[in-house]
CSV table of C-alpha atoms and ligand atoms in Angstrom, one decimal:
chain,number,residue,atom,x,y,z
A,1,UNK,CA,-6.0,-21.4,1.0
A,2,UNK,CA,-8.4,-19.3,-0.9
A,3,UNK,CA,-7.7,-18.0,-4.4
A,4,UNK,CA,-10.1,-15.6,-5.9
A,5,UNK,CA,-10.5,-12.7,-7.9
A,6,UNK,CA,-14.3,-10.4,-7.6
A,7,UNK,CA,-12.8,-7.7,-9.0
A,8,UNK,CA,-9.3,-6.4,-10.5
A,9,UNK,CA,-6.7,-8.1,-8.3
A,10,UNK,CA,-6.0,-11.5,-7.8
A,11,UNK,CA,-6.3,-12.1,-4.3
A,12,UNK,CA,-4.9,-14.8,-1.9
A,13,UNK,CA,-6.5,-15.4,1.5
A,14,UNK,CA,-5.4,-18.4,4.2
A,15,UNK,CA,-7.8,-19.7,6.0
A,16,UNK,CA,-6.3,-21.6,9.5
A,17,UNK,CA,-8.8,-24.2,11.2
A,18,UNK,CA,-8.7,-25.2,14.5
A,19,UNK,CA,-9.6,-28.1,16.4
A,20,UNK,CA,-12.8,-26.3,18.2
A,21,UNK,CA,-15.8,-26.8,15.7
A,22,UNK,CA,-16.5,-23.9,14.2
A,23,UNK,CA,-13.2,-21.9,14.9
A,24,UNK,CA,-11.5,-20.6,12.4
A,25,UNK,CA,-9.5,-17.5,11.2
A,26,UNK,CA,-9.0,-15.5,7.9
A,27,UNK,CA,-5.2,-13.9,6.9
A,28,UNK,CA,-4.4,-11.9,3.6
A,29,UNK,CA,-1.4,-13.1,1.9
A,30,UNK,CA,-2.1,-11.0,-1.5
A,31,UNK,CA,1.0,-10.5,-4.1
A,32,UNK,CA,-0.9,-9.5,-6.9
A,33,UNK,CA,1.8,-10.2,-9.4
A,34,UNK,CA,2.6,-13.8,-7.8
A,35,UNK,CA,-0.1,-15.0,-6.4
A,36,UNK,CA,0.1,-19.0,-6.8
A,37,UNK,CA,3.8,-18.5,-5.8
A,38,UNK,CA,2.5,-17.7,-2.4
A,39,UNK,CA,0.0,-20.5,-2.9
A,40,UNK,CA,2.9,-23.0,-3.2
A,41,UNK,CA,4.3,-21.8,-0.2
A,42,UNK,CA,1.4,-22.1,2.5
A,43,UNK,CA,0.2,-25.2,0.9
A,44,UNK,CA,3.4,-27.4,0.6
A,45,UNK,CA,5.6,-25.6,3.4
A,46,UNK,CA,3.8,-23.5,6.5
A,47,UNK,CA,0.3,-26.2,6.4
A,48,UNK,CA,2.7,-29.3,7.2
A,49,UNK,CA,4.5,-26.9,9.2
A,50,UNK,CA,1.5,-25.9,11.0
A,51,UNK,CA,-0.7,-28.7,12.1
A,52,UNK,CA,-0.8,-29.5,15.7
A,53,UNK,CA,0.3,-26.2,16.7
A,54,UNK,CA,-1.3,-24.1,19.7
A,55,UNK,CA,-3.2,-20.9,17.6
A,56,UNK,CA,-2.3,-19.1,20.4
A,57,UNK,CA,1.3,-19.0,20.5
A,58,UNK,CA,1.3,-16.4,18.0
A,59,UNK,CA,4.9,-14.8,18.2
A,60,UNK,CA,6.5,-18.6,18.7
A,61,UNK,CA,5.0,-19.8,15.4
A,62,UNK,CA,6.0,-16.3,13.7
A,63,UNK,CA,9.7,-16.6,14.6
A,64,UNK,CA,9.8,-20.1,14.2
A,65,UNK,CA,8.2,-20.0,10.3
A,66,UNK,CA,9.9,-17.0,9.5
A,67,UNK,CA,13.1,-19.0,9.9
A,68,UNK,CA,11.8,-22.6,8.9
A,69,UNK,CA,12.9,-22.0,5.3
A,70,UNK,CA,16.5,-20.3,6.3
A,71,UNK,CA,16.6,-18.1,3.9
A,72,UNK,CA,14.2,-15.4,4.5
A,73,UNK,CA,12.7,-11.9,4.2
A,74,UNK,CA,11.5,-12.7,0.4
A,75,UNK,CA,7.8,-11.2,-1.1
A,76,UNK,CA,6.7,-14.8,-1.3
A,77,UNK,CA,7.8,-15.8,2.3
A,78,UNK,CA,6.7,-13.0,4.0
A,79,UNK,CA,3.0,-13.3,2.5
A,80,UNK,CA,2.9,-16.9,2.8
A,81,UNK,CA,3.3,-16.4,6.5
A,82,UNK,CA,1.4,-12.7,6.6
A,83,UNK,CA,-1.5,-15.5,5.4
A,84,UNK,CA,-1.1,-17.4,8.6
A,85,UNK,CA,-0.4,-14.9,11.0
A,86,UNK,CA,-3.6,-12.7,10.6
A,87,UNK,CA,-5.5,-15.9,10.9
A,88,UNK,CA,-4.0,-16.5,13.7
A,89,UNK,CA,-5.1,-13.3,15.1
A,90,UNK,CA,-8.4,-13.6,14.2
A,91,UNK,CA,-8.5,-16.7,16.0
A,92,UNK,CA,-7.1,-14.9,19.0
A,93,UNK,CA,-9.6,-12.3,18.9
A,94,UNK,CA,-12.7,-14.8,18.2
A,95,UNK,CA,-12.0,-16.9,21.3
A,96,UNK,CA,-11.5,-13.6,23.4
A,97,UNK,CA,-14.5,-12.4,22.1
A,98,UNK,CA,-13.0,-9.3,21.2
A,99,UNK,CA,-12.1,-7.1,18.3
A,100,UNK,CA,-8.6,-7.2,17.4
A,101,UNK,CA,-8.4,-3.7,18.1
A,102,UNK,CA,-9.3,-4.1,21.8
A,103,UNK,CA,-6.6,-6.5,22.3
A,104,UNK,CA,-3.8,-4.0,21.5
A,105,UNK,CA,-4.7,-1.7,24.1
A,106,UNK,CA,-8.1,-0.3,22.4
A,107,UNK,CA,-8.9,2.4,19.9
A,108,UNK,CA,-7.4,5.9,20.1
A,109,UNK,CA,-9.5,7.1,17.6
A,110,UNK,CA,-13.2,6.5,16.7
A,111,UNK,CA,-12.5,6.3,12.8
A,112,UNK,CA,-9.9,6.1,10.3
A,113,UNK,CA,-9.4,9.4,8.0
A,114,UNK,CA,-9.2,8.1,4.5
A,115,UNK,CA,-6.8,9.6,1.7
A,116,UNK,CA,-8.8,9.1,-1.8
A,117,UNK,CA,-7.3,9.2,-5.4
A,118,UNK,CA,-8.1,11.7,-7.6
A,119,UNK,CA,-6.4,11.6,-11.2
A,120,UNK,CA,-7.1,13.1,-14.5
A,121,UNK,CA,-6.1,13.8,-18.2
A,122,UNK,CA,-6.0,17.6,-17.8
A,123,UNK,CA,-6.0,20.1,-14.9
A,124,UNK,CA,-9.8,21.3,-15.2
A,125,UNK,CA,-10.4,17.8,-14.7
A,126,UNK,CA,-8.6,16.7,-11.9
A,127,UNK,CA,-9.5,20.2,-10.2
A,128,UNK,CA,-13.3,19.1,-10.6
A,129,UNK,CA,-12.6,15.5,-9.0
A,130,UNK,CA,-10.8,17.2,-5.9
A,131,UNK,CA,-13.4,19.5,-5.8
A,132,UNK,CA,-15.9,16.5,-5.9
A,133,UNK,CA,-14.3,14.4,-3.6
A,134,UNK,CA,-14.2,17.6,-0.7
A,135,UNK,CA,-17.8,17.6,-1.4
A,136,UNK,CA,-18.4,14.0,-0.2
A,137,UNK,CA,-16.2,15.2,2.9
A,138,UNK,CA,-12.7,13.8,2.4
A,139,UNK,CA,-10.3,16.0,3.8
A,140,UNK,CA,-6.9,14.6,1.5
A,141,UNK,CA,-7.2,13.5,-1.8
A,142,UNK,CA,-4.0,12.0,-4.0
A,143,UNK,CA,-3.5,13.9,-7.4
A,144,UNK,CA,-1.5,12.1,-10.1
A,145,UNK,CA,-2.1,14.3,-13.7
A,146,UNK,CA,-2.1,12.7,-17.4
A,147,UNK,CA,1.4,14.0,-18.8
A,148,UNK,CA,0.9,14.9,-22.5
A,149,UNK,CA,2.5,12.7,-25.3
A,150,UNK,CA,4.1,10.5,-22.7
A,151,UNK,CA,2.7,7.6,-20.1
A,152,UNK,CA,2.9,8.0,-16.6
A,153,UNK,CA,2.2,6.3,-13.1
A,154,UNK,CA,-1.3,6.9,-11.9
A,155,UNK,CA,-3.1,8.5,-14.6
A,156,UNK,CA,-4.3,7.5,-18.0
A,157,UNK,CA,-1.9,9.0,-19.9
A,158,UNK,CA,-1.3,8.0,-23.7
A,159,UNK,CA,2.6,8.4,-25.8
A,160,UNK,CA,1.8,10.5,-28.7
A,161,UNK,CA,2.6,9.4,-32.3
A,162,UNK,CA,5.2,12.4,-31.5
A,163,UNK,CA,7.0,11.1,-29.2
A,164,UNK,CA,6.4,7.3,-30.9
A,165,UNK,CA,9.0,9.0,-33.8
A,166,UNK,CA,10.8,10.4,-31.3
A,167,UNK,CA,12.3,7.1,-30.7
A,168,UNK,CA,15.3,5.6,-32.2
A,169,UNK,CA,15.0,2.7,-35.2
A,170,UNK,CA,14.2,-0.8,-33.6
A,171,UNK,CA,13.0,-0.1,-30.4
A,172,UNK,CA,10.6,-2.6,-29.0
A,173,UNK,CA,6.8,-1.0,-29.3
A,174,UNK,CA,5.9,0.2,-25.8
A,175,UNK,CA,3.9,3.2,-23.9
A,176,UNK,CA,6.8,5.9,-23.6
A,177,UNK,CA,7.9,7.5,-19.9
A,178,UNK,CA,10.4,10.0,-19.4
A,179,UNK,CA,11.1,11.6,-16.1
A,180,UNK,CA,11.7,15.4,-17.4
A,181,UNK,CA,8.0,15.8,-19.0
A,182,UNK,CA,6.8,13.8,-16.1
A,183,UNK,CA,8.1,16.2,-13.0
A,184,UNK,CA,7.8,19.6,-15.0
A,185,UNK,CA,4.1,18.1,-15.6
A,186,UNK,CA,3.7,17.6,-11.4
A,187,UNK,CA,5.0,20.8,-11.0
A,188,UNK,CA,2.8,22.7,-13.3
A,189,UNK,CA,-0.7,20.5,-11.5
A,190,UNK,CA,0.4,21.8,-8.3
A,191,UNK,CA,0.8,25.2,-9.3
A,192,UNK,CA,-2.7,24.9,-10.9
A,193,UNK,CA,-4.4,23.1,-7.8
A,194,UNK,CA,-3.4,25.3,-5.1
A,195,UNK,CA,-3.8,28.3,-7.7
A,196,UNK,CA,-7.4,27.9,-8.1
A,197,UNK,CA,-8.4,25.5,-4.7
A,198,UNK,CA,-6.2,26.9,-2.1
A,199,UNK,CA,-4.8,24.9,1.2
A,200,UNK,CA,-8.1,24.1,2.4
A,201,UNK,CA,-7.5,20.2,1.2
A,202,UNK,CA,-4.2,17.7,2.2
A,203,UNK,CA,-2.9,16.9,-1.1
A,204,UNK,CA,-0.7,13.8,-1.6
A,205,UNK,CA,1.7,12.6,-4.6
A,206,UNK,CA,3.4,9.5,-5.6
A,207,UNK,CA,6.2,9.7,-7.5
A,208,UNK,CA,6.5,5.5,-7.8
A,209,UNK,CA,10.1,5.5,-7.9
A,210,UNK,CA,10.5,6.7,-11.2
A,211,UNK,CA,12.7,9.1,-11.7
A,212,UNK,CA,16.7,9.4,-11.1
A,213,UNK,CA,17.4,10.5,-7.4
A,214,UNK,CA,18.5,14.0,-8.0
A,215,UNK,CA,15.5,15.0,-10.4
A,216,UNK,CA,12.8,13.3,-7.1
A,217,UNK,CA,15.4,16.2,-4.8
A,218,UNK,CA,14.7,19.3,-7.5
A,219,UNK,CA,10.8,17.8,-7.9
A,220,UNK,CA,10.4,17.7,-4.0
A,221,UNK,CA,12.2,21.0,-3.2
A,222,UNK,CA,10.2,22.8,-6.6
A,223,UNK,CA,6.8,21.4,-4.4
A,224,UNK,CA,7.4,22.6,-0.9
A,225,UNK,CA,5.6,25.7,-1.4
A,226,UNK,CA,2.3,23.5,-1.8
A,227,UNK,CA,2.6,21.8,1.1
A,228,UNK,CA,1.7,18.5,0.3
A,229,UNK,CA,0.6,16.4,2.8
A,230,UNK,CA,3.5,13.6,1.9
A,231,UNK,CA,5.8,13.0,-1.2
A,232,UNK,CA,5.3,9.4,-1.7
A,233,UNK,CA,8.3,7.3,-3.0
A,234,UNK,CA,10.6,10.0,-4.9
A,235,UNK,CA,13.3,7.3,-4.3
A,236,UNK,CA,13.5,3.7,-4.9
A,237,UNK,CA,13.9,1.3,-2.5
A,238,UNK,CA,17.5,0.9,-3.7
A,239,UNK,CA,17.9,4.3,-3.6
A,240,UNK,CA,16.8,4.8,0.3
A,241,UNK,CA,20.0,6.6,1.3
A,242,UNK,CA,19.1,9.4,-1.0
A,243,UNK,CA,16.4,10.1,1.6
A,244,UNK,CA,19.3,11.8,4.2
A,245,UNK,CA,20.2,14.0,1.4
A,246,UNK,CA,16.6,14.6,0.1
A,247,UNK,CA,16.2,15.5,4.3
A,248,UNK,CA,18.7,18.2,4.6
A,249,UNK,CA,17.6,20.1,1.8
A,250,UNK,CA,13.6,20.3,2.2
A,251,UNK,CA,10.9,20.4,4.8
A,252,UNK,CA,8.5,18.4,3.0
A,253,UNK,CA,7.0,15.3,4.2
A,254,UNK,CA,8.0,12.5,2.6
A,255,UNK,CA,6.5,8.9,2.6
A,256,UNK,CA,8.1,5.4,1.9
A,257,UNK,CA,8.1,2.3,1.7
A,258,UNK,CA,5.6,-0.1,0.0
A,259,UNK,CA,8.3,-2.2,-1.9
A,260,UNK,CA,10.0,-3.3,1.3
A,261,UNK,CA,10.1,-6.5,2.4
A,262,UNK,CA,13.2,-6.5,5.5
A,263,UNK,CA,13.9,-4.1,8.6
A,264,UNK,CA,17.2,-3.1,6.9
A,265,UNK,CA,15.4,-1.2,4.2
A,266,UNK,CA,12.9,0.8,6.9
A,267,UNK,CA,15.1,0.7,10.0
A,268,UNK,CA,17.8,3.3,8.8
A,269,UNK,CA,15.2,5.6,7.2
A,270,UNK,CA,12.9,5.4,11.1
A,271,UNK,CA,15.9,6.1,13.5
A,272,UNK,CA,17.4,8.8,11.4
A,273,UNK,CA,14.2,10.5,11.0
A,274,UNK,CA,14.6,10.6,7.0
A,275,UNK,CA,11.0,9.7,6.3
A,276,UNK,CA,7.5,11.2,7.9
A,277,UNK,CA,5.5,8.7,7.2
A,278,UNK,CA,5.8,4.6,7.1
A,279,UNK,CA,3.9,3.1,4.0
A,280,UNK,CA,4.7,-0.3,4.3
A,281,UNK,CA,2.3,-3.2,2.4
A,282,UNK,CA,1.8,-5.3,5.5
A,283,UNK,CA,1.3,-8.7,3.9
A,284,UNK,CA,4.7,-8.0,2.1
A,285,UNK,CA,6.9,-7.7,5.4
A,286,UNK,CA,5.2,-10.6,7.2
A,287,UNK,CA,2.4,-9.8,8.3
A,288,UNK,CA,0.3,-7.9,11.4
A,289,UNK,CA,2.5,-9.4,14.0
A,290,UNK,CA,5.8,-7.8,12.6
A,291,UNK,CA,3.9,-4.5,10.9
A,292,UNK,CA,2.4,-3.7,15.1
A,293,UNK,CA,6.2,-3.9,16.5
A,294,UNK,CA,7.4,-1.6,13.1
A,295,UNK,CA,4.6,0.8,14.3
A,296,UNK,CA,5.5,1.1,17.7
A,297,UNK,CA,9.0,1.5,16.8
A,298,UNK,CA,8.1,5.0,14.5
A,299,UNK,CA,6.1,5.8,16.9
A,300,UNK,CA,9.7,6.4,19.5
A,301,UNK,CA,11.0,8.3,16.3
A,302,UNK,CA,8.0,10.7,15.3
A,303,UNK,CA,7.1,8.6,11.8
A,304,UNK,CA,3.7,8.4,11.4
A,305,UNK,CA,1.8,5.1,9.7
A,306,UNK,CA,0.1,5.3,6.2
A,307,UNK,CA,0.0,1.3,5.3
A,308,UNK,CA,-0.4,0.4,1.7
A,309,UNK,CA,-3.7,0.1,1.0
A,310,UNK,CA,-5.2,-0.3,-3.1
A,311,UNK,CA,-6.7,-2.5,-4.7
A,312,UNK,CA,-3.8,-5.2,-4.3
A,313,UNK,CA,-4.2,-5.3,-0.6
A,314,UNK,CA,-7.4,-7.9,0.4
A,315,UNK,CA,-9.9,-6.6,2.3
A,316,UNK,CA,-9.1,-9.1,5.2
A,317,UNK,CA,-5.9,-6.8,4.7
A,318,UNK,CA,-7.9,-3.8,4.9
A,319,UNK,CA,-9.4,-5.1,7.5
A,320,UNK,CA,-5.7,-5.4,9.3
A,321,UNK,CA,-4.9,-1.6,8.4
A,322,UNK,CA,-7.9,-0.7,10.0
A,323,UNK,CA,-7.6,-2.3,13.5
A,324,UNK,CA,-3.7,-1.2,13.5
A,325,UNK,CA,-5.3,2.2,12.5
A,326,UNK,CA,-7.6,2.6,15.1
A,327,UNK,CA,-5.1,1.7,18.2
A,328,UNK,CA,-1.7,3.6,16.7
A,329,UNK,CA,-1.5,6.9,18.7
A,330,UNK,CA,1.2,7.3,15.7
A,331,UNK,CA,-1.5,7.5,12.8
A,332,UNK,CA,-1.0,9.8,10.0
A,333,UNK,CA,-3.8,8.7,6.9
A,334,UNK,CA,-5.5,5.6,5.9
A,335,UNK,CA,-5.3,5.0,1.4
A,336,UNK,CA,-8.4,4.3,0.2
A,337,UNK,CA,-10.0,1.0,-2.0
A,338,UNK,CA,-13.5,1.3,-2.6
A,339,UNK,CA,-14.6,-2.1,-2.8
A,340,UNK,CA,-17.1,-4.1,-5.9
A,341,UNK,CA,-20.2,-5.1,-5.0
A,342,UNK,CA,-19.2,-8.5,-6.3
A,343,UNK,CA,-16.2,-8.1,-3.8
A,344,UNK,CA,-18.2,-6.8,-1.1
A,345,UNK,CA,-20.6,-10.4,-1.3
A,346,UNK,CA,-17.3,-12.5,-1.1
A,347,UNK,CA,-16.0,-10.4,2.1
A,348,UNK,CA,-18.8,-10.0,4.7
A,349,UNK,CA,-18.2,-7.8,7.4
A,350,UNK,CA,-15.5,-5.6,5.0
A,351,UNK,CA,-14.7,-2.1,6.0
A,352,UNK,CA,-17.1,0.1,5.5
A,353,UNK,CA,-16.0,3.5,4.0
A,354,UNK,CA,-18.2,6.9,5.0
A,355,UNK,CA,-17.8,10.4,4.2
A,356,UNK,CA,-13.9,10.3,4.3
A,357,UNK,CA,-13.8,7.8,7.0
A,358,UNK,CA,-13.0,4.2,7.7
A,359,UNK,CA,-15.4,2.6,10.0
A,360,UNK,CA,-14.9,-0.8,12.0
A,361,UNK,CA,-17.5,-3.4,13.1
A,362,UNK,CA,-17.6,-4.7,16.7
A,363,UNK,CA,-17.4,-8.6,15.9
A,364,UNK,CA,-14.4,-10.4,17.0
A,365,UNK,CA,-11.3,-11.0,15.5
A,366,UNK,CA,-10.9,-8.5,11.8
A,367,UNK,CA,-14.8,-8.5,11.6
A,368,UNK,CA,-14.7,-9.8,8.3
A,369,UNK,CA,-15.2,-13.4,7.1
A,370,UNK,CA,-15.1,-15.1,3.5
A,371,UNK,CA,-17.8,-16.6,1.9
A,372,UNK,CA,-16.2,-19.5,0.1
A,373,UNK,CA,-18.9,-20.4,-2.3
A,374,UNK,CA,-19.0,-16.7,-3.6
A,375,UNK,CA,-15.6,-16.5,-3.9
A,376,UNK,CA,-15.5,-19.8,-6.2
A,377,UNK,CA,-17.9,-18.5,-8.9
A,378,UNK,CA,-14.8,-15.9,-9.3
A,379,UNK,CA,-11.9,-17.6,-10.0
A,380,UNK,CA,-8.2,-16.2,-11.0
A,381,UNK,CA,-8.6,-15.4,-14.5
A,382,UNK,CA,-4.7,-16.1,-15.6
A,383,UNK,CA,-1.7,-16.6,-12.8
A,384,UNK,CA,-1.8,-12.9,-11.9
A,385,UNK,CA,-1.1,-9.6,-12.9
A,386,UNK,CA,2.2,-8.3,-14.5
A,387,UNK,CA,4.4,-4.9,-14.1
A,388,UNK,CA,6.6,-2.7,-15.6
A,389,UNK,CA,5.4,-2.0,-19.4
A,390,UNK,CA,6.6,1.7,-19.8
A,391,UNK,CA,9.9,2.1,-21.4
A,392,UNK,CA,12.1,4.8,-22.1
A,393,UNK,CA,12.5,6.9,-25.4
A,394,UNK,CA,15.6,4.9,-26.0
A,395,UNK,CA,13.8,1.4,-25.3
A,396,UNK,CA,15.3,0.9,-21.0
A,397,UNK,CA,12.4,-0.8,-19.0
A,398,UNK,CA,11.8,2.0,-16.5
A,399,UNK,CA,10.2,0.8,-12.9
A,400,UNK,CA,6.4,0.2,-12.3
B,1,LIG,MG1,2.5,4.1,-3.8
């Protein structure tokens, strides 16, 4: 179990030894926001559970973990065992002497297209970014725009003293969001981007769940002259069923899912063809073993893969994304994290990110190790991050 934070996000990586000297293998079991939660759980229940085990009976020790505790299919569960099931991988690959990549069947594609972030406090500047980032060659670029006066996902965005007195008496202090301002805001950038760039980039938007589920149907149908290349979460995961609604009424892609944590959330959204793209956080569900079988599965239904992939995925989980990446036939775009350089020394063998691309390494296993004596001179500062700080005019918590 490795705890350590180079740069933003607290990151948790399991590390599973094996009784050949010198054979190990490295697993990402990040949850940003509850990190020694996950800690607890590899270290008091899947290590005792573990030891003595063959590393190579991969799917056994999946099923029989992922049931060990009965109740199942939680954040922390899931990542506890993500931890162990990527190491076990690596392992797998190491003693093949292969990349992980080759052992599902090889690549299909030489590297991974990347989708960057671009975001801004007014138009002429988030133009300039997207203009900046086609320069450096990357061909779909996320836009998320400031929205005057209020606070918003994915932008720096500030609540005016306006809309501060907007608010009724004894509210709690807190940045303001409110969805109206927000979506007419999305509309208006899109109208601007394509105005003045044209269709000659992929543009990408994430609504982050945050606005009621007929207001993400009028935002999604006002967009689909821009052609976006998705419409990331207009719905919340509690919300999912407003995606065969959403479905009849527009043509434009959509993308789901990096809240979800059991098949009953994704599985009604992939056979009915609701959603275009799968964005699943691959740590959260339970790791590579369960994330290859939910790819080949959208692959039968035409849903193409866009794992999660910021900052609050490791890169030994980067490194995941990218083998899965360069062996799905059913690849649709690769998020971005450009890594530290403090991050970088604590992950040899990371990712490396080119022009718009991802690119692996040959080495066995992920191609990525952990250097643990880097990695201690940056320990967790606090127990991990914390969400959901944006509140309504009228003081209601609205979602992260
Ligand atoms: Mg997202």
């Amino acid at each position: 179990m490795i705890l350590t934070q180079p740069g933003g996000d607290h990151l948790v990586i399991v590390k599973v030894l094996t009784s050949e000297p010198g054979l190990y293998g490295i697993g990402c079991a990040t949850h940003r926001e509850r990190p020694l939660a996950v800690a607890t759980a590899v270290e008091q229940y899947l290590k005792p559970f573990l030891v003595g085990k063959d590393p190579e009976n991969i799917e056994d020790i999946w099923q029989s973990a992922y049931v060990s505790s009965y109740f199942r299919s939680g954040v922390t569960l899931n990542n506890a065992l993500s931890g162990v099931d990527g190491a076990l991988w690596d392992i797998l690959g190491k003693r093949a002497g292969m990349p992980v990549y080759k052992l599902l069947g090889g690549r299909v594609r030489t590297a991974v297209p990347l989708y960057t972030h671009a975001s801004a406090g007014d138009l002429q500047e988030l133009e300039d970014k997207v203009r900046a980032f086609q320069a450096e060659g990357y061909r779909h670029v996320r836009v998320q725009l400031a929205v005057p006066g209020f606070a918003t996902y994915g932008a720096q965005s500030l609540t005016s003293d306006e809309v501060r007195r907007a608010r009724p008496r004894g509210v709690p202090d807190s940045p303001v969001y409110e969805p109206t301002p927000y979506v007419n805001n999305t509309i208006r950038m899109f109208d601007h981007l394509r105005g003045k760039i044209g269709f000659g980039v992929e543009l990408l938007h994430d609504v982050h769940e945050r606005v009621p589920p007929p207001q993400a149907v009028q935002l999604a149908k006002a967009l689909e002259p821009h052609r976006l290349f998705f419409l990331e979460d207009p719905f919340a995961p509690e919300d999912v069923h407003w995606f065969g609604i959403l479905r009849q009424q527009t043509g434009a892609p959509l993308a789901m899912g990096e809240l979800f944590v059991n098949r009953n959330e994704w599985l009604p959204l992939v056979q009915n063809r609701w959603i275009d793209f799968i964005r699943i956080h691959i740590s959260a569900i339970g790791g590579f073993s369960l994330a290859r079988k939910i790819q080949c599965c959208c692959e039968m239904f035409g849903v193409r893969t866009a794992w999660h992939g910021p900052g609050n995925v490791s890169p030994v989980g980067h490194a995941i994304n990218l083998h899965l990446d360069l062996a799905s036939y059913n690849f649709g775009i690769q998020e971005e994290n450009r890594l530290s350089r403090n991050t970088r020394e604590v992950f040899p063998g990371a990712p490396e990110i080119s022009g718009g691309y991802l690119y692996a390494n040959n080495k066995p296993g992920w191609g990525i190790d952990i250097d643990e004596k880097i990695a201690a001179r940056f320990p967790y500062k606090g127990a991990g991050g914390s969400r959901g700080n944006d509140r309504r005019l009228d003081g209601s918590i609205v979602r992260p």
